[in-house]
Coordinates of C-alpha atoms in Angstrom, one line a residue:
Chain A
M1 CA 0.0 0.0 0.0
T2 CA 1.2 3.5 -0.8
V3 CA 0.7 6.6 1.3
I4 CA 0.7 9.7 -0.8
D5 CA 2.2 12.8 0.6
A6 CA 0.2 15.9 1.6
P7 CA -0.1 18.4 -1.2
T8 CA 2.1 21.4 -1.4
F9 CA 0.4 24.6 -2.3
S10 CA 1.9 27.4 -4.3
E11 CA 1.8 31.1 -3.3
P12 CA -1.6 32.6 -3.4
S13 CA -2.4 33.9 -6.8
T14 CA -2.6 37.6 -7.4
R15 CA -4.1 37.3 -10.8
L16 CA -7.1 39.2 -12.0
P17 CA -10.3 37.1 -11.4
F18 CA -10.9 35.1 -14.6
L19 CA -14.4 36.5 -15.4
E20 CA -13.2 40.0 -15.0
L21 CA -10.2 39.3 -17.3
R22 CA -12.5 37.6 -19.8
A23 CA -14.8 40.6 -19.9
R24 CA -12.0 43.0 -20.3
L25 CA -10.5 41.0 -23.2
D26 CA -13.9 40.7 -24.9
Q27 CA -14.4 44.4 -24.7
A28 CA -10.9 45.3 -25.9
I29 CA -11.2 43.0 -28.9
T30 CA -14.6 44.2 -29.7
D31 CA -13.3 47.8 -29.5
G32 CA -10.3 46.9 -31.6
A33 CA -8.1 48.2 -28.7
T34 CA -4.9 46.4 -29.7
E35 CA -2.7 47.9 -27.0
Q36 CA -5.2 46.9 -24.3
V37 CA -5.5 43.4 -25.8
D38 CA -1.7 43.0 -25.7
E39 CA -1.6 44.3 -22.1
I40 CA -4.2 41.7 -21.0
V41 CA -2.4 38.8 -22.9
A42 CA 0.9 40.0 -21.4
S43 CA -0.6 39.7 -17.9
I44 CA -1.6 36.1 -18.7
D45 CA 1.9 35.6 -20.0
D46 CA 3.3 36.9 -16.6
S47 CA 1.0 34.5 -14.7
V48 CA 2.2 31.6 -16.7
G49 CA 5.9 32.6 -16.2
A50 CA 5.3 32.9 -12.4
A51 CA 3.5 29.5 -12.2
I52 CA 6.3 27.8 -14.2
A53 CA 9.0 29.3 -12.0
A54 CA 7.1 28.3 -8.9
R55 CA 6.5 24.8 -10.4
A56 CA 2.8 25.4 -9.3
I57 CA 1.2 22.5 -11.1
D58 CA -2.4 23.4 -9.9
D59 CA -2.0 27.0 -11.1
L60 CA -0.7 25.8 -14.5
A61 CA -3.7 23.5 -14.9
E62 CA -6.0 26.4 -14.1
L63 CA -4.2 28.8 -16.4
R64 CA -4.4 26.2 -19.2
A65 CA -8.2 25.9 -18.7
H66 CA -8.5 29.7 -18.8
I67 CA -6.4 30.0 -21.9
V68 CA -8.4 27.4 -23.9
R69 CA -11.7 29.1 -22.8
L70 CA -10.4 32.5 -23.9
Q71 CA -9.3 31.0 -27.3
R72 CA -12.7 29.6 -28.0
R73 CA -14.6 32.7 -26.8
I74 CA -12.4 35.1 -28.8
S75 CA -12.8 33.0 -32.0
R76 CA -16.6 33.5 -31.8
L77 CA -16.4 37.3 -31.4
N78 CA -17.7 39.5 -34.2
A79 CA -14.7 41.9 -34.4
D80 CA -11.5 42.6 -36.2
K81 CA -10.4 39.3 -37.7
D82 CA -6.7 40.1 -37.7
L83 CA -6.8 41.0 -34.1
I84 CA -8.7 37.9 -33.2
E85 CA -6.3 35.7 -35.1
R86 CA -3.3 37.3 -33.6
T87 CA -4.7 37.0 -30.0
V88 CA -5.7 33.4 -30.6
N89 CA -2.3 32.5 -31.9
H90 CA -0.7 34.1 -28.9
L91 CA -2.9 32.2 -26.6
Q92 CA -2.2 29.0 -28.5
S93 CA 1.5 29.4 -28.0
L94 CA 1.0 30.2 -24.4
D95 CA -1.0 26.9 -24.1
R96 CA 2.1 25.2 -25.4
V97 CA 4.3 26.9 -22.9
V98 CA 2.0 25.9 -20.1
D99 CA 2.0 22.3 -21.3
S100 CA 5.8 22.0 -21.4
G101 CA 6.1 23.9 -18.1
R102 CA 3.7 21.6 -16.4
T103 CA 5.4 18.5 -17.8
A104 CA 8.8 19.8 -16.6
A105 CA 7.3 20.5 -13.1
L106 CA 5.8 17.0 -13.0
M107 CA 9.0 15.3 -14.1
L108 CA 11.0 17.1 -11.4
A109 CA 8.4 16.3 -8.8
A110 CA 8.4 12.6 -9.8
S111 CA 12.2 12.6 -9.5
E112 CA 12.0 14.0 -6.0
A113 CA 9.3 11.5 -5.1
R114 CA 11.6 8.7 -6.3
H115 CA 14.5 9.9 -4.2
E116 CA 12.2 10.2 -1.2
R117 CA 10.9 6.7 -1.8
V118 CA 14.4 5.3 -1.9
G119 CA 15.1 6.9 1.5
L120 CA 12.0 5.3 3.0
L121 CA 12.8 2.0 1.3
R122 CA 16.2 2.0 2.8
D123 CA 14.7 1.8 6.3
E124 CA 12.1 -0.7 5.4
I125 CA 14.6 -3.0 3.6
L126 CA 17.1 -2.8 6.5
Q127 CA 14.4 -3.8 8.9
L128 CA 13.5 -6.8 6.7
L129 CA 17.1 -7.9 6.1
S130 CA 17.7 -7.8 9.9
Q131 CA 15.2 -10.7 10.1
E132 CA 16.2 -12.8 7.1
P133 CA 18.4 -12.6 4.0
M134 CA 16.5 -11.7 0.8
R135 CA 17.2 -11.3 -2.9
P136 CA 16.6 -8.1 -4.8
R137 CA 13.7 -9.5 -6.8
E138 CA 11.9 -10.6 -3.6
L139 CA 12.4 -7.2 -2.2
A140 CA 11.0 -5.4 -5.3
E141 CA 8.0 -7.7 -5.2
R142 CA 7.5 -7.3 -1.5
F143 CA 7.4 -3.5 -1.7
G144 CA 5.7 -3.4 -5.1
C145 CA 8.2 -0.9 -6.4
D146 CA 10.4 -0.5 -9.5
P147 CA 13.5 -2.8 -9.4
S148 CA 15.7 0.4 -9.8
Q149 CA 14.5 1.7 -6.5
V150 CA 15.5 -1.5 -4.7
S151 CA 18.9 -1.5 -6.5
R152 CA 19.5 2.1 -5.4
A153 CA 18.5 1.4 -1.8
L154 CA 20.6 -1.7 -1.6
R155 CA 23.6 0.1 -3.0
S156 CA 23.2 2.9 -0.5
L157 CA 22.9 0.5 2.4
K158 CA 25.9 -1.5 1.3
D159 CA 28.0 1.7 0.9
D160 CA 27.1 2.6 4.5
G161 CA 28.1 -0.9 5.6
L162 CA 24.7 -1.7 6.9
I163 CA 24.1 -4.7 4.7
T164 CA 26.3 -7.2 3.1
Q165 CA 26.0 -9.8 0.3
V166 CA 25.8 -13.3 1.6
V167 CA 25.3 -16.9 0.4
N168 CA 22.7 -18.9 2.1
E169 CA 24.7 -22.1 2.5
S170 CA 22.1 -23.9 4.6
D171 CA 19.5 -23.7 1.9
E172 CA 20.4 -26.5 -0.5
S173 CA 17.5 -25.7 -2.8
S174 CA 18.5 -22.1 -3.4
D175 CA 20.5 -20.8 -6.2
R176 CA 24.0 -20.4 -4.8
R177 CA 25.0 -18.0 -7.5
A178 CA 22.4 -15.5 -6.5
N179 CA 23.1 -12.4 -4.5
W180 CA 21.4 -12.6 -1.2
Y181 CA 21.5 -9.6 1.1
A182 CA 21.4 -9.5 4.9
A183 CA 21.9 -6.9 7.5
T184 CA 25.6 -6.7 8.6
S185 CA 24.5 -7.3 12.2
V186 CA 23.1 -10.7 11.4
A187 CA 25.2 -11.8 8.4
G188 CA 27.6 -13.8 10.5
S189 CA 24.9 -15.9 12.1
S190 CA 24.5 -19.6 11.2
G191 CA 23.9 -20.5 7.6
L192 CA 25.0 -17.2 6.2
T193 CA 28.4 -16.6 4.7
P194 CA 29.4 -13.2 3.6
V195 CA 30.4 -13.2 -0.1
V196 CA 33.8 -11.6 0.8
E197 CA 34.6 -14.6 3.0
L198 CA 33.6 -17.0 0.2
I199 CA 35.8 -15.3 -2.2
T200 CA 38.7 -15.5 0.3
R201 CA 38.1 -19.2 0.8
G202 CA 38.2 -19.7 -3.0
V203 CA 41.5 -17.9 -3.2
R204 CA 42.9 -20.1 -0.4
R205 CA 41.7 -23.2 -2.2
V206 CA 43.3 -22.1 -5.4
S207 CA 46.5 -21.3 -3.5
S208 CA 46.6 -24.8 -1.9
R209 CA 46.4 -26.5 -5.3
R210 CA 49.5 -24.8 -6.5
Chain B
M1 CA 9.5 3.7 -28.5
A2 CA 12.0 2.6 -31.1
L3 CA 13.9 0.7 -28.4
L4 CA 10.6 -0.9 -27.3
G5 CA 9.9 -2.0 -30.9
E6 CA 13.4 -3.4 -31.2
W7 CA 12.9 -5.4 -28.0
R8 CA 9.5 -6.6 -28.9
S9 CA 10.8 -7.8 -32.3
R10 CA 13.4 -10.0 -30.4
L11 CA 11.1 -11.0 -27.6
P12 CA 11.7 -14.6 -26.6
P13 CA 8.7 -16.9 -26.6
D14 CA 8.5 -16.9 -22.8
G15 CA 8.4 -13.1 -22.7
G16 CA 11.1 -12.8 -20.1
A17 CA 9.6 -15.3 -17.6
Q18 CA 12.9 -17.3 -17.7
R19 CA 14.7 -14.2 -16.6
A20 CA 12.5 -13.8 -13.6
N21 CA 13.5 -17.3 -12.5
D22 CA 17.2 -16.7 -13.0
P23 CA 18.4 -14.6 -10.2
L24 CA 21.7 -13.6 -11.8
R25 CA 20.0 -12.6 -15.1
Y26 CA 17.4 -10.7 -13.1
E27 CA 20.0 -8.8 -11.1
R28 CA 22.0 -7.9 -14.2
W29 CA 18.8 -6.6 -15.8
A30 CA 17.8 -4.7 -12.6
D31 CA 21.3 -3.1 -12.3
L32 CA 21.2 -1.8 -15.9
E33 CA 17.7 -0.5 -15.4
A34 CA 18.8 1.3 -12.3
E35 CA 21.7 2.8 -14.2
V36 CA 19.4 4.1 -16.9
V37 CA 17.0 5.6 -14.3
E38 CA 19.9 7.2 -12.4
H39 CA 21.3 8.7 -15.6
F40 CA 18.1 10.3 -16.7
D41 CA 16.8 11.2 -13.3
G42 CA 16.1 14.9 -12.4
R43 CA 15.4 15.9 -16.1
S44 CA 12.7 18.4 -16.9
S45 CA 12.1 17.3 -20.4
G46 CA 12.6 14.2 -22.6
A47 CA 15.2 15.9 -24.9
L48 CA 18.3 13.9 -25.4
T49 CA 21.9 15.3 -25.3
D50 CA 24.8 13.8 -27.2
L51 CA 26.0 12.2 -24.0
D52 CA 22.6 10.5 -23.6
R53 CA 22.8 9.1 -27.2
H54 CA 26.3 7.9 -26.5
R55 CA 25.1 6.2 -23.3
L56 CA 22.1 4.6 -25.0
L57 CA 24.2 3.2 -27.7
R58 CA 26.6 1.8 -25.2
W59 CA 23.9 0.2 -23.1
I60 CA 22.2 -1.5 -26.1
N61 CA 25.3 -2.3 -28.1
G62 CA 24.8 -5.9 -28.7
E63 CA 22.2 -8.5 -29.2
A64 CA 21.1 -8.9 -25.6
V65 CA 17.3 -8.7 -25.5
D66 CA 17.6 -8.2 -21.7
D67 CA 19.7 -5.1 -22.1
I68 CA 17.4 -3.4 -24.6
H69 CA 14.4 -4.3 -22.4
A70 CA 16.2 -2.9 -19.3
V71 CA 16.9 0.4 -21.1
A72 CA 13.3 0.7 -22.4
W73 CA 12.0 -0.1 -18.9
G74 CA 14.3 2.5 -17.2
L75 CA 13.2 5.1 -19.8
D76 CA 9.6 4.3 -19.0
V77 CA 10.1 4.8 -15.3
V78 CA 12.0 8.0 -15.6
G79 CA 10.1 9.5 -18.5
V80 CA 6.5 8.6 -17.7
R81 CA 5.4 12.1 -16.9
S82 CA 6.3 13.3 -20.3
F83 CA 4.3 10.5 -22.1
P84 CA 0.8 12.1 -22.3
P85 CA 1.8 15.3 -24.2
S86 CA 4.4 13.4 -26.3
W87 CA 1.7 10.9 -27.2
A88 CA -0.8 13.6 -28.4
D89 CA 2.0 15.2 -30.4
S90 CA 3.2 11.9 -31.9
L91 CA -0.3 11.2 -33.1
G92 CA -0.7 14.7 -34.5
A93 CA -3.9 14.9 -32.5
R94 CA -3.0 17.6 -29.9
N95 CA -6.4 19.3 -30.3
G96 CA -8.2 16.6 -32.1
S97 CA -8.9 12.9 -31.8
Y98 CA -7.3 9.6 -32.8
L99 CA -8.8 6.2 -33.4
L100 CA -6.7 3.6 -31.7
R101 CA -5.5 0.8 -34.1
P102 CA -4.5 -2.7 -33.0
G103 CA -0.8 -2.6 -32.1
D104 CA -0.8 1.2 -31.2
P105 CA 1.2 1.9 -28.1
Y106 CA -0.5 4.2 -25.5
P107 CA 0.6 5.4 -22.0
V108 CA -1.2 4.6 -18.8
L109 CA -0.5 6.6 -15.7
D110 CA -1.1 6.5 -12.0
A111 CA -3.2 9.5 -11.6
A112 CA -5.0 8.3 -8.5
A113 CA -1.9 9.3 -6.5
E114 CA -2.7 12.9 -7.3
L115 CA -6.4 12.7 -6.5
Y116 CA -5.9 11.0 -3.1
R117 CA -2.9 12.8 -1.6
G118 CA -2.5 12.0 2.1
Q119 CA -4.6 8.8 1.7
T120 CA -3.6 5.2 1.9
L121 CA -4.3 3.7 -1.5
S122 CA -5.7 0.2 -1.8
S123 CA -4.1 -0.4 -5.2
R124 CA -0.7 0.7 -6.2
P125 CA 0.3 2.3 -9.4
A126 CA 2.0 -1.0 -10.2
A127 CA -1.4 -2.6 -9.9
L128 CA -2.6 -0.9 -13.0
T129 CA -3.6 -3.8 -15.3
P130 CA -0.4 -5.8 -15.5
P131 CA 1.7 -5.4 -18.6
R132 CA 1.2 -8.1 -21.2
L133 CA 3.9 -9.7 -23.3
G134 CA 6.1 -6.9 -24.7
E135 CA 4.6 -4.1 -22.6
L136 CA 6.2 -1.8 -20.1
P137 CA 4.9 -0.5 -16.8
H138 CA 3.3 2.6 -18.4
I139 CA 3.1 1.5 -22.0
R140 CA 0.3 -0.7 -23.3
F141 CA -0.4 -1.9 -26.8
W142 CA -4.0 -1.7 -28.1
E143 CA -5.4 -5.0 -29.2
A144 CA -8.3 -5.6 -31.5
G145 CA -11.4 -6.3 -29.5
E146 CA -15.1 -5.6 -29.3
F147 CA -14.5 -1.9 -28.8
E148 CA -13.4 0.7 -31.3
V149 CA -11.7 3.3 -29.1
T150 CA -11.2 7.0 -30.0
V151 CA -8.9 9.1 -27.9
D152 CA -10.1 12.7 -27.8
F153 CA -7.5 15.2 -26.8
S154 CA -9.6 18.3 -27.7
H155 CA -10.8 18.8 -24.1
A156 CA -7.5 18.3 -22.4
G157 CA -7.3 21.9 -21.2
D158 CA -10.8 21.8 -19.8
L159 CA -10.6 18.5 -18.1
E160 CA -7.1 18.5 -16.6
K161 CA -8.0 21.1 -14.0
I162 CA -11.1 19.0 -13.0
G163 CA -8.9 15.9 -12.6
R164 CA -6.4 17.8 -10.5
S165 CA -8.8 19.6 -8.2
L166 CA -11.4 16.9 -7.8
S167 CA -12.5 16.7 -4.2
L168 CA -16.3 16.7 -4.3
A169 CA -18.6 14.8 -6.7
A170 CA -22.4 15.0 -6.7
A171 CA -25.1 12.7 -7.9
A172 CA -28.3 14.6 -8.7
H173 CA -31.7 12.9 -8.3
P174 CA -34.5 14.9 -10.0
N175 CA -37.1 12.1 -9.9
Q176 CA -38.7 10.4 -7.0
D177 CA -40.6 7.6 -8.6
K178 CA -40.7 5.6 -11.8
S179 CA -44.2 6.9 -12.4
E180 CA -42.7 10.4 -13.2
I181 CA -41.2 8.8 -16.3
D182 CA -43.1 8.1 -19.5
F183 CA -42.2 4.7 -20.9
N184 CA -43.5 5.1 -24.4
N185 CA -44.2 1.9 -26.3
A186 CA -44.5 3.0 -29.8
S187 CA -44.2 -0.5 -31.1
P188 CA -45.0 -3.7 -29.2
G189 CA -42.2 -5.0 -27.0
M190 CA -40.1 -1.8 -27.4
V191 CA -39.8 1.4 -25.4
F192 CA -38.5 4.5 -27.2
P193 CA -38.3 7.3 -26.4
I194 CA -38.4 7.2 -22.6
V195 CA -38.9 10.7 -21.4
P196 CA -39.8 12.6 -18.2
K197 CA -43.6 13.1 -18.2
D198 CA -43.3 16.8 -17.3
P199 CA -40.3 18.3 -19.2
R200 CA -40.7 21.8 -17.8
E201 CA -40.7 20.5 -14.2
Q202 CA -37.8 18.2 -15.0
L203 CA -35.8 21.2 -16.3
R204 CA -36.6 23.2 -13.2
R205 CA -35.6 20.4 -10.9
V206 CA -32.4 19.6 -12.7
M207 CA -31.3 23.2 -12.8
R208 CA -32.0 23.6 -9.1
L209 CA -29.9 20.5 -8.4
V210 CA -27.1 21.6 -10.6
E211 CA -26.9 25.1 -9.2
R212 CA -27.0 23.7 -5.7
A213 CA -24.2 21.2 -6.4
L214 CA -22.1 23.9 -8.0
E215 CA -22.7 26.2 -5.0
L216 CA -21.5 23.4 -2.7
G217 CA -18.3 23.2 -4.8
A218 CA -18.8 19.9 -6.6
Q219 CA -16.4 19.6 -9.5
I220 CA -18.2 16.7 -11.1
I221 CA -22.0 16.4 -11.1
V222 CA -23.8 13.4 -12.6
I223 CA -27.5 13.3 -13.5
P224 CA -29.2 9.9 -14.0
E225 CA -29.8 8.1 -17.3
L226 CA -32.8 9.4 -19.3
A227 CA -33.3 12.3 -16.9
G228 CA -31.9 14.8 -19.3
S229 CA -32.8 16.4 -22.7
P230 CA -31.2 18.7 -25.2
A231 CA -33.0 21.6 -23.5
I232 CA -31.6 20.6 -20.1
A233 CA -28.1 20.3 -21.6
Q234 CA -28.4 23.7 -23.2
A235 CA -29.6 25.3 -19.9
I236 CA -26.7 23.8 -18.0
A237 CA -24.2 24.9 -20.6
E238 CA -25.4 28.5 -20.1
V239 CA -24.9 28.3 -16.4
L240 CA -21.4 26.8 -16.7
D241 CA -20.2 29.4 -19.2
D242 CA -20.3 32.0 -16.5
L243 CA -18.4 30.1 -13.9
P244 CA -14.9 31.1 -13.3
S245 CA -13.7 27.6 -12.4
Q246 CA -13.8 24.3 -14.3
R247 CA -16.6 21.9 -13.6
L248 CA -17.9 18.8 -15.4
V249 CA -21.7 18.2 -15.5
V250 CA -22.9 14.9 -17.0
A251 CA -26.3 16.1 -18.0
G252 CA -27.9 12.7 -17.8
S253 CA -28.8 11.1 -21.0
Y254 CA -31.8 11.2 -23.4
H255 CA -33.3 9.1 -26.1
D256 CA -32.3 10.7 -29.3
G257 CA -34.2 9.9 -32.5
S258 CA -33.0 12.8 -34.5
G259 CA -30.1 11.0 -36.2
P260 CA -30.1 8.2 -38.7
T261 CA -30.2 5.7 -35.8
A262 CA -31.9 5.9 -32.4
A263 CA -29.5 6.4 -29.5
N264 CA -29.4 6.8 -25.8
L265 CA -27.0 9.8 -25.6
A266 CA -25.2 11.1 -22.5
V267 CA -24.0 14.7 -22.7
A268 CA -21.2 16.0 -20.6
L269 CA -20.5 19.7 -20.3
T270 CA -17.6 21.9 -19.3
P271 CA -17.6 25.7 -19.4
E272 CA -17.4 27.3 -22.9
A273 CA -16.5 24.0 -24.6
E274 CA -18.2 21.7 -27.1
P275 CA -20.2 19.0 -25.3
L276 CA -18.7 15.5 -24.9
Y277 CA -21.0 12.7 -25.9
H278 CA -21.3 9.0 -25.2
A279 CA -23.9 6.8 -26.9
K280 CA -25.0 3.8 -24.9
T281 CA -23.5 0.6 -26.3
V282 CA -25.6 -2.0 -24.4
A283 CA -29.4 -1.7 -24.5
F284 CA -31.6 -3.0 -21.7
S285 CA -33.9 -5.8 -22.5
D286 CA -36.5 -6.7 -19.8
E287 CA -35.4 -4.7 -16.8
L288 CA -38.7 -2.8 -16.5
G289 CA -40.4 -5.7 -14.8
H290 CA -43.1 -6.1 -17.5
E291 CA -44.6 -9.6 -18.0
R292 CA -43.0 -10.0 -21.4
P293 CA -39.6 -8.8 -22.5
W294 CA -39.3 -5.1 -23.4
K295 CA -36.4 -3.8 -25.4
E296 CA -34.8 -0.4 -25.4
G297 CA -35.3 0.6 -29.0
I298 CA -31.8 2.0 -29.6
A299 CA -29.3 0.9 -32.2
T300 CA -26.1 -0.7 -31.0
H301 CA -23.2 -0.9 -33.3
L302 CA -20.5 -3.5 -33.7
P303 CA -17.7 -2.9 -33.0
R304 CA -18.9 -0.9 -30.1
R305 CA -17.6 2.6 -29.8
L306 CA -15.9 4.2 -26.9
T307 CA -14.4 7.6 -26.5
I308 CA -11.7 8.3 -24.0
Y309 CA -11.2 12.0 -23.2
E310 CA -7.5 12.5 -22.5
A311 CA -6.4 15.3 -20.2
D312 CA -2.7 14.9 -19.6
R313 CA -2.5 12.1 -17.0
F314 CA -6.3 12.1 -16.4
R315 CA -8.4 9.9 -18.6
F316 CA -12.2 10.5 -18.5
C317 CA -14.8 8.1 -19.8
F318 CA -18.6 7.8 -19.7
A319 CA -20.8 4.7 -19.4
I320 CA -24.6 4.5 -19.3
C321 CA -26.1 2.0 -17.0
K322 CA -25.8 -1.4 -18.7
D323 CA -22.5 -0.3 -20.3
F324 CA -21.1 -0.3 -16.8
L325 CA -22.4 -3.9 -16.1
D326 CA -20.8 -5.2 -19.3
G327 CA -17.6 -7.3 -18.7
G328 CA -16.1 -6.2 -22.0
F329 CA -16.5 -2.5 -21.1
I330 CA -14.9 -3.0 -17.7
T331 CA -11.9 -4.9 -19.3
A332 CA -11.5 -2.1 -21.9
A333 CA -11.7 0.7 -19.3
S334 CA -9.1 -0.9 -17.1
R335 CA -6.8 -1.8 -19.9
L336 CA -7.1 1.9 -21.1
G337 CA -6.3 3.1 -17.5
V338 CA -9.5 5.2 -17.2
T339 CA -9.0 7.6 -14.3
I340 CA -12.4 9.1 -13.9
L341 CA -15.6 7.3 -15.0
C342 CA -19.0 8.9 -14.8
V343 CA -22.1 6.7 -15.0
P344 CA -25.6 7.9 -15.4
A345 CA -28.0 5.0 -14.7
M346 CA -31.6 4.1 -14.5
S347 CA -32.2 0.8 -12.8
E348 CA -34.3 -0.7 -10.1
K349 CA -31.4 -2.9 -9.1
T350 CA -28.0 -1.3 -8.5
A351 CA -26.2 -3.9 -6.3
S352 CA -24.0 -5.1 -9.2
F353 CA -22.7 -1.6 -9.8
R354 CA -20.5 -2.1 -6.7
S355 CA -18.6 -5.0 -8.0
R356 CA -17.9 -3.2 -11.3
A357 CA -16.6 -0.1 -9.5
A358 CA -14.5 -2.3 -7.2
Q359 CA -13.0 -4.1 -10.2
L360 CA -12.0 -0.8 -11.8
V361 CA -10.5 0.4 -8.5
A362 CA -8.4 -2.8 -8.2
D363 CA -7.3 -2.9 -11.9
A364 CA -6.9 0.7 -12.8
Q365 CA -7.3 3.0 -9.7
T366 CA -10.5 4.3 -11.4
T367 CA -12.6 6.8 -9.6
T368 CA -16.3 6.1 -10.5
V369 CA -19.2 8.4 -9.9
C370 CA -22.5 6.7 -10.5
A371 CA -26.0 8.4 -10.3
N372 CA -29.1 6.3 -10.5
G373 CA -32.7 7.4 -10.7
P374 CA -35.6 7.5 -10.1
L375 CA -35.3 6.8 -6.3
T376 CA -38.2 4.5 -6.1
W377 CA -39.6 1.9 -8.5
D378 CA -43.3 0.9 -7.9
G379 CA -42.9 2.4 -4.4
L380 CA -39.8 0.4 -3.5
D381 CA -36.5 2.2 -2.6
V382 CA -33.6 1.6 -4.9
W383 CA -30.4 1.4 -2.9
P384 CA -27.8 2.5 -3.5
C385 CA -29.1 5.3 -5.6
A386 CA -25.5 6.7 -6.0
L387 CA -22.0 5.4 -5.5
L388 CA -18.4 6.4 -5.6
G389 CA -15.6 4.0 -6.4
R390 CA -12.2 5.1 -5.3
P391 CA -8.8 3.4 -4.6
V392 CA -8.7 4.4 -0.9
A393 CA -8.1 1.7 1.8
G394 CA -11.0 1.2 4.1
A395 CA -13.8 2.5 1.9
E396 CA -13.3 1.7 -1.8
I397 CA -17.0 1.9 -2.5
V398 CA -18.9 4.7 -0.9
E399 CA -22.7 4.4 -1.3
S400 CA -25.6 6.7 -0.7
P401 CA -26.5 6.2 3.0
A402 CA -28.9 3.3 3.6
G403 CA -30.4 4.6 6.8
Q404 CA -30.9 8.1 5.5
P405 CA -33.6 8.1 2.9
L406 CA -33.3 10.7 0.2
S407 CA -36.2 12.4 -1.4
A408 CA -36.2 14.0 -4.8
P409 CA -35.2 16.5 -5.9
G410 CA -32.0 15.7 -3.9
L411 CA -28.3 15.3 -4.0
T412 CA -25.9 12.6 -2.9
L413 CA -22.5 14.3 -2.2
F414 CA -19.2 12.4 -2.2
G415 CA -16.2 14.0 -0.6
L416 CA -13.4 12.1 -2.5
T417 CA -11.5 11.3 0.7
E418 CA -14.5 11.1 3.0
P419 CA -15.6 7.6 4.2
K420 CA -19.3 8.4 4.0
A421 CA -21.6 10.2 1.5
Q422 CA -23.9 13.1 2.5
V423 CA -27.4 13.6 1.2
E424 CA -29.5 16.7 0.8
S425 CA -33.2 16.2 0.2
G426 CA -35.8 18.6 -1.2
V427 CA -33.4 20.9 -3.0

């Protein structure tokens, strides 16, 4: 089971309320007030930039909804066609910017979540390996996570000296070639041989044959 | 995607099962996958640098199927968030639609995590319908089946915000008893069109319910099957157009005889956008309790047609009553990774809706909002008259309260993370 973290909220928006912005834009286009139209679109542009910088995914979704609504509305207005086309094009390009900004924010958030998950996994895996040796695949299945997360967590635990690779010699049915992992604190107990020790034994055997 | 194609073309007959039982092969595969994830982690786009290309070539330099698969798998894990917009662009359907063809790859995402923050989920993202031979965690391949599926990207901007902010859903119940509905029987053994007996009163009730639900903050409102009409849809659209925030109202369905074939048509509305439609694919037969079988006089096509409304990582879909009870529909919806399913229904028995919603929760983390009406059939209460399916541990299925009778016009309100539904009678 997965517990999802509490949401993070972006800074409160200081944008003009949507209906007011929509009414102003309608009016400016109907009046052919190009400068005013540009000013309003620039304000949306600013909001998009701020939301991307803040990686405010909710705000970006809201802005995207507003932008598509404005595009449709403006297209239906009975006004200067050139001005309508120009404004719609500008809004379309803004829609693209929002889309890529949102994707970037989501990718970075996913990356952070993966790192955080590896941190949590480390503790959970260590606890489990203190009870019995396990193989990476079993761990990935147990935690229902991607194999890369288990690999990362195991490497990190190994680097810190908290776990070690072992061979479960007492289990005749097991695949001896496989990497088993156990907490360092219990690896020396009966039936478990640290891989380093096995390698050393092998070296000794080779030496004695000479 | 090219990598995936390469791997699929070399896929061994056992599809990698042998690797799963070979610990050393598994570890080698997992280590390479981890290396790929680590290399690409922390990126904000899917763009490749020269170093990336060099690495990719090094990783897959050889004939090893496992290596190609590990790289494709790692890229899937690290790049999944960029799949939806890339998918729309690659199909050339950014503001349009695309008919899925057999063999087409499509992404599936774990959107439930975003809807249920802070909650313990009962199904993991990994529990999205398991990948089949040649698939990746977030990439599926469409197979020919009984459904012809169209993916519609044109409402992505409208629906994404609804998906992201969904916290309250409402089922609206404009009708108390079956007697308020006119079951026309123009020809023997067939009922079409089924309409509310008093269209003006129906419009008045529906509008009151919709306005009340909007006032309460519901982002999704579902009205039961055959409780709507084109006039009702038009009136709701006018209300929505003046809302500052995004909402989705499934304005029930109605029997439509205006086209070349008779249909039971559900209409869903968002502010200032073209309506979304779903035509019922499974007609009812003898559910009305008459002595001899009665058929719903609508045309059903083969292959059956289904539209998925794509909104970045949220995937919306609609089903009308018997569609939802159909095994083929449930399989298709879970394979497609439908995130939010709205079900207008009209039935005297709703118990089987639970199992369908539960199946979708388990297979695809689908959030289902179902509204059934009328509330009583021949004087007997229909329970549940509304339900919410959600992948939250402890209460996957939330039903309209049994001990708290609802009278029409009324609302059943589902807080997405609340364990119990609330009702409001006599709106």
